[in-house]
Structures are given as structure tokens and as C-alpha cells.
Short mmCIF file of C-alpha atoms in Angstrom, two decimals:
data_model
loop_
_atom_site.label_atom_id
_atom_site.label_comp_id
_atom_site.label_asym_id
_atom_site.label_seq_id
_atom_site.Cartn_x
_atom_site.Cartn_y
_atom_site.Cartn_z
CA MET A 1377 -56.86 -118.58 -19.48
CA THR A 1378 -56.07 -122.22 -18.99
CA LYS A 1379 -59.65 -123.03 -18.47
CA PHE A 1380 -60.36 -122.10 -22.07
CA LYS A 1381 -57.12 -123.01 -23.61
CA ASP A 1382 -59.05 -125.70 -25.69
CA HIS A 1383 -61.98 -123.60 -26.44
CA PRO A 1384 -63.01 -123.73 -30.18
CA SER A 1385 -62.90 -119.83 -30.40
CA VAL A 1386 -59.55 -119.66 -28.92
CA ILE A 1387 -57.95 -122.35 -31.07
CA LYS A 1388 -59.45 -120.66 -34.10
CA ILE A 1389 -58.06 -117.35 -33.23
CA LYS A 1390 -54.66 -118.68 -32.78
CA GLU A 1391 -55.14 -120.29 -36.29
CA HIS A 1392 -55.80 -117.03 -37.96
CA ILE A 1393 -53.44 -114.87 -35.98
CA SER A 1394 -49.83 -115.12 -37.32
CA ASP A 1395 -48.74 -111.63 -35.78
CA THR A 1396 -46.43 -112.04 -32.92
CA THR A 1397 -46.68 -108.59 -31.58
CA VAL A 1398 -47.61 -108.20 -27.80
CA PHE A 1399 -50.04 -105.62 -26.84
CA ASN A 1400 -49.49 -103.59 -23.63
CA PHE A 1401 -51.07 -100.26 -22.41
CA SER A 1402 -48.86 -97.20 -22.64
CA ASN A 1403 -48.33 -94.09 -20.73
CA VAL A 1404 -49.78 -90.73 -22.14
CA ASP A 1405 -48.77 -87.06 -21.70
CA LYS A 1406 -50.83 -84.17 -20.49
CA ASP A 1407 -51.65 -83.10 -23.97
CA CYS A 1408 -53.28 -86.33 -24.81
CA MET A 1409 -55.25 -86.23 -21.42
CA ASN A 1410 -56.37 -82.67 -22.33
CA LYS A 1411 -57.80 -83.64 -25.77
CA LEU A 1412 -59.67 -86.55 -24.22
CA VAL A 1413 -61.29 -84.56 -21.60
CA LEU A 1414 -62.15 -81.70 -23.87
CA LYS A 1415 -64.06 -84.16 -26.11
CA LEU A 1416 -66.46 -84.84 -23.17
CA ASP A 1417 -70.12 -83.95 -23.75
CA SER A 1418 -70.78 -81.15 -21.31
CA LYS A 1419 -74.55 -81.95 -21.20
CA LYS A 1420 -73.72 -85.23 -19.45
CA LYS A 1421 -73.70 -84.83 -15.70
CA GLY A 1422 -72.31 -88.28 -14.59
CA THR A 1423 -73.39 -90.28 -11.55
CA PHE A 1424 -74.49 -88.65 -8.14
CA GLY A 1425 -71.56 -87.31 -6.10
CA ASN A 1426 -69.19 -87.18 -8.90
CA LEU A 1427 -67.92 -84.36 -11.07
CA PRO A 1428 -69.99 -83.59 -14.11
CA SER A 1429 -68.28 -83.33 -17.49
CA SER A 1430 -68.56 -79.49 -17.77
CA CYS A 1431 -66.66 -79.04 -14.35
CA LEU A 1432 -63.88 -81.34 -15.34
CA LYS A 1433 -63.40 -79.62 -18.67
CA ASP A 1434 -63.30 -76.18 -16.84
CA MET A 1435 -60.73 -77.49 -14.40
CA ILE A 1436 -58.74 -79.72 -16.90
CA GLU A 1437 -55.65 -77.43 -16.57
CA VAL A 1438 -55.58 -77.93 -12.81
CA CYS A 1439 -56.28 -81.67 -12.77
CA ASP A 1440 -54.68 -83.03 -15.92
CA GLU A 1441 -51.37 -84.04 -14.27
CA THR A 1442 -53.39 -85.87 -11.54
CA LEU A 1443 -55.35 -87.67 -14.16
CA VAL A 1444 -52.03 -88.65 -15.92
CA ASN A 1445 -50.61 -89.86 -12.55
CA ILE A 1446 -53.60 -92.01 -11.81
CA TRP A 1447 -53.52 -93.56 -15.41
CA GLU A 1448 -49.75 -94.38 -15.02
CA LYS A 1449 -49.60 -95.46 -11.37
CA GLU A 1450 -53.06 -97.18 -10.90
CA LEU A 1451 -54.02 -98.52 -14.42
CA VAL A 1452 -50.89 -99.05 -16.38
CA ASN A 1453 -48.31 -100.01 -13.55
CA SER A 1454 -50.73 -101.60 -10.97
CA CYS A 1455 -53.19 -102.94 -13.52
CA ASN A 1456 -56.03 -101.89 -11.36
CA PHE A 1457 -59.11 -99.94 -12.63
CA PRO A 1458 -60.35 -98.05 -9.57
CA ASP A 1459 -63.50 -99.51 -7.95
CA ASN A 1460 -65.18 -96.10 -7.26
CA LEU A 1461 -65.22 -95.55 -11.02
CA LYS A 1462 -67.16 -98.73 -11.67
CA GLN A 1463 -70.37 -97.69 -9.79
CA ALA A 1464 -73.27 -96.94 -12.22
CA ASP A 1465 -76.72 -95.29 -11.81
CA VAL A 1466 -79.23 -97.26 -13.98
CA THR A 1467 -82.45 -95.46 -14.97
CA PRO A 1468 -85.20 -97.30 -16.56
CA ILE A 1469 -86.52 -95.53 -19.65
CA TYR A 1470 -89.94 -96.46 -21.03
CA LYS A 1471 -90.07 -97.80 -24.64
CA LYS A 1472 -93.57 -98.85 -25.69
CA ASP A 1473 -96.61 -100.91 -24.98
CA GLY A 1474 -97.74 -101.49 -21.44
CA ALA A 1475 -95.98 -99.31 -18.81
CA THR A 1476 -96.55 -101.72 -16.06
CA ASN A 1477 -94.46 -104.48 -17.99
CA VAL A 1478 -90.79 -104.52 -16.77
CA LYS A 1479 -89.71 -105.85 -20.20
CA ASN A 1480 -91.16 -102.68 -21.80
CA TYR A 1481 -88.29 -100.61 -20.10
CA ARG A 1482 -84.74 -99.89 -21.49
CA PRO A 1483 -82.09 -99.59 -18.79
CA VAL A 1484 -79.90 -96.58 -19.37
CA SER A 1485 -76.59 -96.71 -17.30
CA VAL A 1486 -74.59 -93.67 -16.22
CA LEU A 1487 -71.09 -93.85 -15.34
CA PRO A 1488 -68.84 -91.46 -13.51
CA THR A 1489 -67.22 -88.93 -15.84
CA VAL A 1490 -63.48 -89.67 -15.04
CA SER A 1491 -64.27 -93.38 -15.71
CA LYS A 1492 -65.15 -92.56 -19.38
CA VAL A 1493 -61.83 -90.71 -19.77
CA PHE A 1494 -59.66 -93.67 -18.76
CA GLU A 1495 -61.96 -95.98 -20.77
CA ARG A 1496 -61.38 -93.75 -23.94
CA LEU A 1497 -57.65 -94.23 -23.43
CA MET A 1498 -58.10 -97.91 -23.17
CA GLN A 1499 -60.36 -97.96 -26.25
CA GLU A 1500 -58.05 -95.99 -28.53
CA GLN A 1501 -55.00 -98.12 -27.63
CA ILE A 1502 -56.85 -101.37 -28.03
CA THR A 1503 -58.52 -100.27 -31.27
CA HIS A 1504 -55.10 -99.27 -32.67
CA TYR A 1505 -53.83 -102.81 -32.01
CA MET A 1506 -56.99 -104.81 -32.87
CA ASP A 1507 -58.03 -103.20 -36.17
CA LYS A 1508 -55.99 -105.45 -38.19
CA PHE A 1509 -57.60 -108.51 -36.55
CA LEU A 1510 -61.19 -107.50 -36.72
CA SER A 1511 -63.33 -108.84 -39.58
CA PRO A 1512 -64.43 -106.38 -42.25
CA PHE A 1513 -67.90 -107.73 -41.85
CA LEU A 1514 -67.96 -106.73 -38.26
CA CYS A 1515 -69.73 -103.43 -38.90
CA GLY A 1516 -71.01 -102.30 -35.47
CA TYR A 1517 -69.32 -99.48 -33.40
CA ARG A 1518 -66.54 -99.13 -35.82
CA LYS A 1519 -65.31 -95.84 -37.47
CA GLY A 1520 -66.48 -95.64 -41.31
CA LEU A 1521 -68.92 -98.72 -40.96
CA SER A 1522 -72.66 -98.61 -40.40
CA THR A 1523 -75.76 -100.50 -40.81
CA GLN A 1524 -75.66 -99.38 -44.43
CA THR A 1525 -72.34 -100.88 -44.79
CA ALA A 1526 -73.47 -104.26 -43.44
CA LEU A 1527 -76.67 -104.24 -45.62
CA MET A 1528 -74.97 -103.24 -48.88
CA HIS A 1529 -72.48 -106.20 -48.79
CA MET A 1530 -75.57 -108.51 -48.50
CA ILE A 1531 -78.10 -106.73 -50.78
CA GLU A 1532 -75.57 -106.13 -53.70
CA LYS A 1533 -74.73 -109.97 -53.87
CA PHE A 1534 -78.57 -110.73 -53.74
CA LYS A 1535 -78.96 -108.40 -56.80
CA LEU A 1536 -76.00 -109.96 -58.69
CA SER A 1537 -77.52 -113.30 -58.07
CA LEU A 1538 -80.99 -112.39 -59.23
CA ASP A 1539 -79.76 -110.80 -62.48
CA LYS A 1540 -78.17 -114.19 -63.21
CA LYS A 1541 -81.62 -115.84 -62.43
CA GLY A 1542 -80.25 -117.41 -59.32
CA PHE A 1543 -81.48 -117.51 -55.71
CA SER A 1544 -80.46 -115.71 -52.60
CA GLY A 1545 -81.46 -116.47 -49.02
CA ALA A 1546 -80.99 -115.06 -45.57
CA ILE A 1547 -81.73 -116.11 -41.88
CA LEU A 1548 -82.23 -113.40 -39.52
CA MET A 1549 -81.02 -114.40 -36.06
CA ASP A 1550 -82.50 -113.11 -32.68
CA LEU A 1551 -80.04 -112.98 -29.75
CA SER A 1552 -81.28 -112.50 -26.33
CA LYS A 1553 -79.40 -109.91 -24.23
CA ALA A 1554 -76.14 -110.39 -26.08
CA PHE A 1555 -74.14 -107.77 -24.22
CA ASP A 1556 -75.27 -109.25 -20.87
CA THR A 1557 -74.13 -112.67 -21.49
CA ILE A 1558 -70.41 -112.23 -22.21
CA ASN A 1559 -68.28 -114.52 -20.14
CA HIS A 1560 -65.35 -112.49 -18.69
CA GLU A 1561 -62.97 -115.44 -18.39
CA LEU A 1562 -63.56 -116.45 -21.95
CA LEU A 1563 -63.11 -112.85 -23.12
CA ILE A 1564 -59.81 -112.71 -21.42
CA ALA A 1565 -58.66 -116.04 -22.98
CA LYS A 1566 -59.65 -114.66 -26.48
CA LEU A 1567 -57.59 -111.35 -25.71
CA ALA A 1568 -54.67 -113.47 -24.90
CA ALA A 1569 -55.00 -115.40 -28.00
CA TYR A 1570 -54.87 -112.13 -30.03
CA GLY A 1571 -51.55 -111.04 -28.24
CA PHE A 1572 -52.37 -109.15 -25.15
CA SER A 1573 -49.81 -109.27 -22.41
CA LYS A 1574 -50.52 -110.53 -18.92
CA SER A 1575 -50.50 -107.02 -17.36
CA SER A 1576 -52.93 -105.72 -20.05
CA LEU A 1577 -55.13 -108.73 -19.44
CA LYS A 1578 -55.09 -108.10 -15.69
CA LEU A 1579 -56.16 -104.47 -16.14
CA VAL A 1580 -58.98 -105.44 -18.60
CA LEU A 1581 -60.31 -108.13 -16.08
CA SER A 1582 -60.17 -105.47 -13.29
CA TYR A 1583 -62.09 -103.29 -15.45
CA LEU A 1584 -64.79 -105.97 -15.90
CA LYS A 1585 -64.95 -107.23 -12.17
CA ASN A 1586 -66.65 -105.66 -9.21
CA ARG A 1587 -69.11 -103.75 -11.18
CA LEU A 1588 -71.75 -102.32 -8.83
CA PRO A 1589 -74.90 -100.64 -10.53
CA ARG A 1590 -77.93 -99.50 -8.76
CA VAL A 1591 -81.15 -98.25 -10.10
CA LYS A 1592 -82.34 -94.81 -9.85
CA ILE A 1593 -85.87 -93.48 -10.04
CA ASN A 1594 -86.35 -89.83 -9.56
CA SER A 1595 -84.34 -89.17 -6.35
CA SER A 1596 -84.57 -92.83 -5.00
CA TYR A 1597 -81.82 -95.40 -5.36
CA SER A 1598 -81.83 -99.24 -4.88
CA SER A 1599 -78.95 -100.99 -3.15
CA TRP A 1600 -75.68 -102.02 -5.19
CA THR A 1601 -75.64 -105.21 -7.03
CA GLU A 1602 -72.59 -106.87 -8.47
CA LEU A 1603 -72.61 -107.76 -12.17
CA LEU A 1604 -71.24 -111.24 -12.84
CA MET A 1605 -71.04 -111.09 -16.61
CA GLY A 1606 -71.52 -108.95 -19.55
CA VAL A 1607 -69.97 -105.77 -20.72
CA PRO A 1608 -70.84 -102.50 -18.80
CA GLN A 1609 -73.78 -100.78 -20.12
CA GLY A 1610 -73.18 -97.09 -20.93
CA SER A 1611 -69.56 -97.57 -21.16
CA VAL A 1612 -66.98 -96.35 -23.77
CA LEU A 1613 -65.12 -99.62 -23.78
CA GLY A 1614 -67.97 -102.04 -23.75
CA PRO A 1615 -68.94 -102.07 -27.53
CA LEU A 1616 -65.17 -102.62 -28.45
CA LEU A 1617 -64.96 -105.71 -26.02
CA PHE A 1618 -68.15 -107.02 -27.37
CA ASN A 1619 -66.80 -106.77 -30.94
CA ILE A 1620 -63.61 -108.61 -30.06
CA TYR A 1621 -65.66 -111.34 -28.10
CA LEU A 1622 -67.87 -111.79 -31.46
CA ASN A 1623 -65.01 -111.45 -33.94
CA ASP A 1624 -63.93 -115.10 -34.22
CA LEU A 1625 -67.45 -116.01 -35.28
CA PHE A 1626 -66.53 -114.79 -38.78
CA PHE A 1627 -63.58 -117.26 -38.87
CA PHE A 1628 -66.21 -120.17 -38.68
CA MET A 1629 -68.83 -118.78 -41.15
CA LYS A 1630 -68.84 -117.57 -44.86
CA ASP A 1631 -71.07 -114.61 -45.82
CA VAL A 1632 -72.72 -112.87 -42.84
CA CYS A 1633 -74.41 -109.61 -42.52
CA ASN A 1634 -73.71 -108.38 -38.96
CA PHE A 1635 -74.32 -105.24 -36.89
CA ALA A 1636 -73.63 -105.45 -33.28
CA ASP A 1637 -75.84 -108.39 -31.91
CA ASP A 1638 -77.71 -108.71 -35.20
CA THR A 1639 -76.31 -111.70 -37.15
CA THR A 1640 -77.62 -112.78 -40.50
CA PRO A 1641 -76.06 -115.51 -42.42
CA PHE A 1642 -76.78 -115.35 -46.20
CA PHE A 1643 -76.05 -117.30 -49.23
CA CYS A 1644 -76.55 -117.04 -53.13
CA ASP A 1645 -76.44 -119.76 -55.72
CA LEU A 1646 -78.20 -120.81 -58.98
CA ASN A 1647 -79.71 -123.88 -57.29
CA ILE A 1648 -82.48 -123.11 -54.58
CA ASN A 1649 -81.65 -126.31 -52.89
CA ASN A 1650 -78.04 -125.25 -52.55
CA VAL A 1651 -78.99 -122.07 -50.97
CA LEU A 1652 -81.20 -123.66 -48.24
CA GLU A 1653 -78.88 -126.24 -47.48
CA THR A 1654 -75.94 -123.81 -47.07
CA LEU A 1655 -78.17 -121.68 -44.77
CA GLU A 1656 -79.04 -124.57 -42.66
CA GLU A 1657 -75.40 -125.58 -42.26
CA GLN A 1658 -74.23 -121.99 -41.41
CA SER A 1659 -77.07 -121.52 -39.09
CA GLU A 1660 -76.04 -124.73 -37.31
CA ILE A 1661 -72.40 -123.42 -37.04
CA ALA A 1662 -73.87 -120.16 -35.70
CA LEU A 1663 -75.96 -122.10 -33.04
CA THR A 1664 -72.85 -124.18 -32.02
CA TRP A 1665 -70.87 -121.01 -31.69
CA PHE A 1666 -73.48 -119.19 -29.67
CA GLU A 1667 -73.85 -122.18 -27.18
CA ALA A 1668 -70.02 -122.34 -26.74
CA ASN A 1669 -69.77 -118.77 -26.10
CA TYR A 1670 -72.60 -118.47 -23.63
CA MET A 1671 -74.87 -116.59 -25.96
CA LYS A 1672 -78.53 -117.59 -26.28
CA MET A 1673 -80.48 -117.51 -29.68
CA ASN A 1674 -84.14 -117.48 -29.83
CA ALA A 1675 -84.78 -120.00 -32.84
CA GLU A 1676 -88.44 -119.26 -32.68
CA LYS A 1677 -87.99 -115.61 -33.52
CA CYS A 1678 -85.72 -116.34 -36.51
CA HIS A 1679 -86.87 -115.18 -39.91
CA LEU A 1680 -86.29 -116.58 -43.38
CA LEU A 1681 -85.98 -114.45 -46.62
CA VAL A 1682 -85.58 -116.17 -50.01
CA SER A 1683 -85.19 -114.10 -53.26
CA GLY A 1684 -85.67 -115.61 -56.72
CA HIS A 1685 -88.54 -117.02 -58.90
CA LYS A 1686 -89.94 -120.20 -57.35
CA HIS A 1687 -93.20 -122.02 -57.30
CA GLU A 1688 -93.68 -122.85 -53.65
CA GLN A 1689 -92.94 -121.61 -50.16
CA MET A 1690 -89.39 -122.36 -49.03
CA PHE A 1691 -88.51 -123.40 -45.47
CA ALA A 1692 -85.28 -124.15 -43.53
CA ASN A 1693 -84.70 -126.25 -40.41
CA ILE A 1694 -82.84 -123.99 -37.68
CA GLY A 1695 -82.19 -126.00 -34.56
CA ASN A 1696 -85.51 -127.86 -33.71
CA ASN A 1697 -87.65 -125.56 -35.50
CA LYS A 1698 -88.92 -125.29 -38.99
CA ILE A 1699 -88.77 -121.65 -40.37
CA TYR A 1700 -90.97 -120.75 -43.41
CA GLU A 1701 -89.78 -117.98 -45.71
CA GLU A 1702 -91.52 -114.44 -45.51
CA LYS A 1703 -92.46 -112.05 -48.20
CA LYS A 1704 -90.58 -109.25 -46.26
CA VAL A 1705 -88.41 -108.87 -43.19
CA LYS A 1706 -87.17 -105.97 -41.26
CA LEU A 1707 -83.33 -106.00 -40.93
CA LEU A 1708 -81.39 -103.11 -39.30
CA GLY A 1709 -84.16 -100.81 -39.71
CA VAL A 1710 -84.93 -101.56 -43.38
CA THR A 1711 -87.86 -103.46 -44.81
CA ILE A 1712 -86.49 -106.03 -47.45
CA ASP A 1713 -88.87 -107.77 -49.64
CA ASN A 1714 -88.21 -111.06 -51.64
CA GLU A 1715 -88.21 -109.09 -54.88
CA LEU A 1716 -85.82 -106.32 -53.55
CA LYS A 1717 -88.06 -103.54 -54.74
CA PHE A 1718 -88.29 -101.87 -51.31
CA ASP A 1719 -91.79 -100.60 -51.86
CA SER A 1720 -92.93 -101.57 -48.39
CA HIS A 1721 -89.93 -99.66 -46.90
CA VAL A 1722 -90.40 -96.43 -48.82
CA SER A 1723 -94.02 -96.70 -47.95
CA ASP A 1724 -93.25 -96.91 -44.28
CA LEU A 1725 -90.91 -93.94 -44.72
CA CYS A 1726 -93.64 -91.74 -46.37
CA ASN A 1727 -96.22 -92.73 -43.62
CA LYS A 1728 -93.90 -91.85 -40.80
CA ALA A 1729 -92.95 -88.54 -42.53
CA ASN A 1730 -96.78 -87.80 -43.35
CA ARG A 1731 -97.55 -88.20 -39.45
CA LYS A 1732 -94.78 -85.76 -38.55
CA LEU A 1733 -95.82 -83.38 -41.09
CA SER A 1734 -99.43 -83.48 -39.99
CA ALA A 1735 -98.25 -82.58 -36.46
CA LEU A 1736 -96.23 -79.64 -38.06
CA ILE A 1737 -99.23 -78.43 -39.96
CA ARG A 1738 -101.37 -78.27 -36.76
CA MET A 1739 -99.09 -76.12 -35.04
CA SER A 1740 -97.39 -74.27 -37.91
CA SER A 1741 -99.48 -70.99 -37.30
CA PHE A 1742 -97.97 -70.84 -33.71
CA LEU A 1743 -94.29 -71.29 -35.02
CA SER A 1744 -91.87 -68.91 -36.53
CA PHE A 1745 -90.21 -69.70 -39.79
CA PRO A 1746 -86.83 -70.79 -38.24
CA LYS A 1747 -88.65 -73.25 -35.92
CA LYS A 1748 -90.82 -74.66 -38.61
CA ARG A 1749 -87.79 -75.25 -40.86
CA ILE A 1750 -85.84 -77.03 -37.98
CA ILE A 1751 -88.83 -79.27 -37.29
CA PHE A 1752 -89.21 -80.05 -40.91
CA LYS A 1753 -85.43 -80.94 -41.37
CA SER A 1754 -85.36 -83.05 -37.98
CA PHE A 1755 -88.59 -84.84 -38.21
CA VAL A 1756 -89.73 -84.96 -41.88
CA GLU A 1757 -86.90 -84.84 -44.19
CA SER A 1758 -84.62 -86.98 -41.87
CA GLN A 1759 -86.90 -89.92 -42.27
CA PHE A 1760 -85.28 -90.36 -45.61
CA MET A 1761 -81.70 -90.10 -44.60
CA TYR A 1762 -81.13 -93.56 -43.03
CA SER A 1763 -79.29 -96.06 -45.23
CA PRO A 1764 -80.33 -94.52 -48.66
CA LEU A 1765 -78.01 -96.49 -50.79
CA ILE A 1766 -80.03 -99.63 -49.85
CA TRP A 1767 -83.28 -98.55 -51.21
CA MET A 1768 -82.77 -95.41 -53.31
CA PHE A 1769 -83.53 -96.85 -56.73
CA TYR A 1770 -87.30 -97.16 -56.09
CA SER A 1771 -89.89 -96.92 -58.78
CA ARG A 1772 -91.03 -93.69 -60.45
CA LYS A 1773 -94.41 -94.09 -58.43
CA ASN A 1774 -92.66 -94.10 -55.09
CA ASN A 1775 -90.23 -91.26 -56.45
CA SER A 1776 -93.47 -89.18 -57.21
CA ARG A 1777 -94.86 -89.93 -53.78
CA ILE A 1778 -91.90 -88.68 -52.00
CA ASN A 1779 -91.59 -85.61 -54.17
CA ARG A 1780 -95.26 -84.58 -53.31
CA LEU A 1781 -94.59 -85.05 -49.79
CA HIS A 1782 -91.53 -82.99 -49.82
CA GLU A 1783 -93.08 -80.36 -51.83
CA ARG A 1784 -96.07 -80.17 -49.44
CA ALA A 1785 -93.72 -79.86 -46.43
CA LEU A 1786 -91.75 -77.09 -48.17
CA ARG A 1787 -95.10 -75.19 -48.72
CA ILE A 1788 -96.10 -75.36 -45.14
CA VAL A 1789 -92.49 -74.20 -43.98
CA TYR A 1790 -92.32 -71.25 -46.44
CA THR A 1791 -96.23 -70.52 -46.47
CA ASP A 1792 -95.76 -70.54 -50.33
CA TYR A 1793 -98.59 -72.11 -52.35
CA ASN A 1794 -97.79 -70.66 -55.66
CA SER A 1795 -94.26 -71.66 -56.46
CA SER A 1796 -93.26 -74.91 -58.27
CA PHE A 1797 -91.44 -77.66 -56.58
CA GLU A 1798 -88.17 -76.74 -58.20
CA GLU A 1799 -88.59 -73.04 -57.10
CA LEU A 1800 -89.31 -74.27 -53.42
CA LEU A 1801 -86.13 -76.40 -53.57
CA GLU A 1802 -84.08 -73.44 -54.83
CA LYS A 1803 -85.61 -71.22 -51.93
CA ASP A 1804 -84.69 -73.90 -49.40
CA GLY A 1805 -81.20 -74.43 -50.90
CA SER A 1806 -81.55 -77.99 -51.33
CA PHE A 1807 -82.40 -80.83 -53.68
CA CYS A 1808 -85.03 -83.50 -54.01
CA ILE A 1809 -84.49 -86.71 -51.96
CA HIS A 1810 -83.43 -88.82 -55.01
CA HIS A 1811 -80.91 -86.25 -56.11
CA ARG A 1812 -79.55 -86.07 -52.64
CA ASN A 1813 -79.23 -89.75 -52.40
CA LEU A 1814 -77.48 -89.82 -55.94
CA GLN A 1815 -75.08 -87.28 -54.46
CA LYS A 1816 -74.27 -89.65 -51.58
CA LEU A 1817 -73.77 -92.60 -54.05
CA MET A 1818 -71.22 -90.44 -56.04
CA ILE A 1819 -69.36 -89.65 -52.70
CA GLU A 1820 -68.98 -93.27 -52.12
CA ILE A 1821 -67.72 -93.89 -55.55
CA PHE A 1822 -65.20 -90.78 -55.19
CA LYS A 1823 -63.96 -92.38 -52.01
CA ILE A 1824 -63.36 -95.60 -53.89
CA LYS A 1825 -61.55 -93.96 -56.79
CA ASN A 1826 -59.23 -92.04 -54.64
CA ASP A 1827 -58.76 -94.91 -52.19
CA ILE A 1828 -59.96 -92.84 -49.35
CA SER A 1829 -61.79 -95.40 -47.51
CA ASP A 1830 -62.96 -98.82 -47.77
CA SER A 1831 -66.47 -98.32 -49.05
CA PRO A 1832 -68.90 -101.30 -49.22
CA LEU A 1833 -69.33 -100.80 -52.94
CA LYS A 1834 -65.61 -101.56 -53.60
CA PRO A 1835 -65.96 -105.27 -54.13
CA PHE A 1836 -68.63 -104.54 -56.86
CA LEU A 1837 -66.62 -102.00 -58.87
CA THR A 1838 -64.21 -102.68 -61.55
CA PHE A 1839 -61.78 -99.99 -62.82
CA SER A 1840 -61.04 -99.38 -66.34
CA ASN A 1841 -57.67 -98.28 -67.94
CA ARG A 1842 -58.37 -94.85 -68.97
CA ASN A 1843 -56.45 -93.50 -71.99
CA SER A 1844 -58.37 -90.21 -72.42
CA ARG A 1845 -60.69 -88.02 -70.48
CA THR A 1846 -63.78 -89.14 -72.47
CA GLU A 1847 -63.50 -92.56 -71.16
CA ALA A 1848 -65.45 -93.93 -68.18
CA ASP A 1849 -63.51 -94.68 -64.74
CA PHE A 1850 -65.34 -97.88 -64.18
CA ILE A 1851 -66.47 -100.64 -66.44
CA ILE A 1852 -70.06 -101.13 -66.92
CA PRO A 1853 -70.61 -104.97 -67.20
CA SER A 1854 -73.02 -106.71 -69.45
CA VAL A 1855 -76.23 -107.55 -67.52
CA ASN A 1856 -79.50 -109.47 -68.07
CA THR A 1857 -82.08 -107.30 -66.33
CA VAL A 1858 -82.75 -103.62 -66.07
CA LEU A 1859 -84.03 -103.80 -62.57
CA LYS A 1860 -81.40 -106.00 -61.07
CA GLY A 1861 -78.74 -105.38 -63.54
CA LYS A 1862 -78.61 -101.78 -65.14
CA LYS A 1863 -79.59 -100.21 -61.98
CA PHE A 1864 -78.19 -102.40 -59.33
CA SER A 1865 -75.34 -104.38 -60.76
CA GLU A 1866 -71.54 -103.96 -60.37
CA ILE A 1867 -71.20 -100.68 -62.00
CA PRO A 1868 -74.41 -99.12 -63.36
CA TRP A 1869 -72.75 -95.58 -62.69
CA THR A 1870 -70.16 -93.63 -64.85
CA SER A 1871 -71.20 -90.18 -63.85
CA PHE A 1872 -73.61 -88.15 -62.02
CA VAL A 1873 -75.21 -86.58 -65.05
CA GLU A 1874 -75.77 -90.01 -66.73
CA LEU A 1875 -77.60 -91.29 -63.66
CA ILE A 1876 -79.90 -88.47 -63.52
CA THR A 1877 -80.49 -88.61 -67.22
CA SER A 1878 -81.04 -92.45 -67.48
CA TYR A 1879 -83.46 -92.26 -64.49
CA TYR A 1880 -85.72 -89.74 -66.00
#
């Protein structure tokens, strides 16, 4: 810890943390242990020579006391994470492109089942303590937050800026193997700055050290090799430790769209030069932070997106590289164009769904109705379920295209070529994609109104002082444009019926 006492991140954390509470791992009872074990996925078998999840769940009444004793004596009191629980079997899984290229394989790490039980205990206790310190813009691996949350924070600000005839810009940064480059000693120094006691730091360090993975291909195994840095892949605790390691980045920067290792600084202003200058400044801060925290960013793979009416192509200097703006970029699985129309994204979704539907058509004569419906729901309809609040207000042309595809799929599943689209939807007991997305939007607004969760839409909504049942719950602000204002601005929604009526 003394090695990094003057590290910029550690100093910044101490500046922002005024809480004097000290964190310690605590003991648990058998009921708590039982609940954790019963939550394990029975389909996961664990590493070779260790108990699979199903066996541990079946014998929990016999071994729960033993597990509690190991947790208390070994982990809490002795601050030692057992070495035999750190051995992992790593299987290379082929992704795409050339099968002879090692870079086209993803390593999938499998840890002993008991290790995940103890990791879950550590994770729950650390999360309970750290939640108040974690940035609201840190959206990866956190309950109630998702890629949609991260994107909405950025996209809604873009729309507000465009409605005022301003400009918006974002720089998509590419990190190389971010999870594998985490420095263990720096992570411990950061945890100490957040208020972890010496005993808890000792346990976390013990958890990180002496990690011995080996590669498994079929029934053959390589020799054990020690990992000297990074968080364990396939672990329960690893993503949380990564979030804590990354969290202080948000103390240095302004607006950031982040999910796991995808970090995108953005900025909005009425002056295009201010947007580009701020993006360059924020990118320089990010580069300095990455270097100081032993992370490597590939500046050549960065992308620039600039929204707003302009007469020439914009560029920004990132490190030693000049990056020119692109008409569209892909961020967190969503294709975003510089006009925020999302035509390309909807087109990609339709193309993917059409390919899946073509495969279903070819084998539909050999499948029963239940199987056809499962395939339709899983592979065709599911294409439109990812982050719908980002792209849901597409054009009527795209809406018709999605409806035609949806109707065609329902006809194949129900072998019905005479009923109307509305009748097919009623037979399926479902809604069209757009109405389904509107329902999801209303759910988010309901959560905000009743203070159930911190929805990403909350900063963009303004409550009204209702005096009667006929008045709206939210204030509809005055806007300049229909496309970026009426449909996308702070509160273009007062009721579900009004939304459907105004859209059609």
C-alpha cells in the first residue's frame, strides 16, 4: 500500500471519500450458506476432481456446517483463500474467422464450485459496503444497470443538444485485455483508500495471488501456470473488483458512457469547436489514467462520432493519432448514426431476424407447433429485445418493415395465411414490437414516478404539481423539433394511450 500512497487514483479516492467506516468481512450462519449454495446452477459441473454444483446442492444439509467453519476459520479469521480453490480449467472457445488463429478463440475459465460459494459471500459483503462509493455511470455488472442504462444517459443528452441546434460528440475507446492487466498491489491500495481494513485487504490479496490456471482441450490438460496480474476469469468476484479498480476514473472525467471495459467520453455544446476541444481534453485525461493504472488503450482503434449540422468532416487528436469522424459507429451492440435516426441499427436487426426466419422456414415442416414457437421467440423475436428504449422511435417505414417480418413469422409458426396481423397477434397472445417497446417505456416511467429504481430517464423527467386527475404527471417542455424534441426530449410522454395515438 505504501508503494502507491502517492498514486493519482489513490489520492483522488481519498479526496472524494469522507466516510470513516471501516470494512471487515463478517461471519455467516448456516441459513445464509444454504441460500447461497441453493442458488448455484446445477448444470455447471466445476473443475475436474471437484464436486459439481448438483452434488453440493444435494448434500448441503450435511456439509453446510463445514462450509461455515471454513469461511470463519480460513477466510475471515486467517485471511486466507484456500489455494486448492484457485485452480481453474481454461477451455478455448472458437469465436469467428480463421480457426488456426489463436486470437480467434475466447478462453472460458471454470473454477471449483465451492470457490464460487465463498466468492459470492465476499461479493455480497463488498457490494453492500461499496455501493455508496461507486459512480452512477459505472453500469457494468451492477443490479438494475445495463448497456441500455449507459447508452440512454448519452443518447438523451445528444437529443436535447440537437433539439437546440447544438452539437454532440463522442470518442469510442478501445482497451486491450482490460481485465487481464489489473495490478494487484494498486487494487489493494485503492481498496485501502475506500476504507478496507488490513485483515480484509489481506484476504482479497490472498484471493488474487497464487492463481493457477491450465488449458483443457477435450481430455488433455496443460501444465499449471501462475497468473501475476488481472482478475480471475470465470469468477464471481472478478467483475466487482474490476468495477472498483475502474471507479475512480469517473472522479477525473465529466460525461462518460461506460459499460465494463467500454469507455466513451462525450460532450454537448452549442459550439462545435468546444465539443472537439473538450473531447480531446477528456481523452487525454483518460489516456493518462489508463497509463497510470497499467491499462493499454489502442488509439488507432478509437472512433469519433459527431452529431449536428456541419459543412465539413470533423476530426480530433487522440494521443499521437488524428481520428476522423464516422457517419455511424457501433457502441455496446447498438449502431448509432450521426443523425440519431437508428435506421442502420433497425436494418441490421431485421436482416438478422430474416436470416433466422429463413432457417425456421426450411425446417418448419419437420417441427411441431411448440418447437416452432420456441424457435421463433428465441431466435427471431428476441432480436428486437436488446436495448429497445435507445432505438424504439424509428420511422414508419422501419416500423412497417418490422411488422411485416413479425407477421410473416407468425404465419409460419401458426400455419395461418388468412388471418390479419392483429388476429395473429391475438392468437399468439402478444403485441407488435413497437407496442411492446412502449410498454417497457411506461414501466420505466412508472418506476420513476413511484421511486422504485434509479432509471436512466430520471434526470430527463420533470414532475408536475397535480391538482386533479385530469392533469399530467410530468411536464411536457417546449421543443424546437419534432424528431429530436417531441419524440425524444425530456418528457414527450404523458400516457400510454397518448403515445400510441400520436405515433399513428
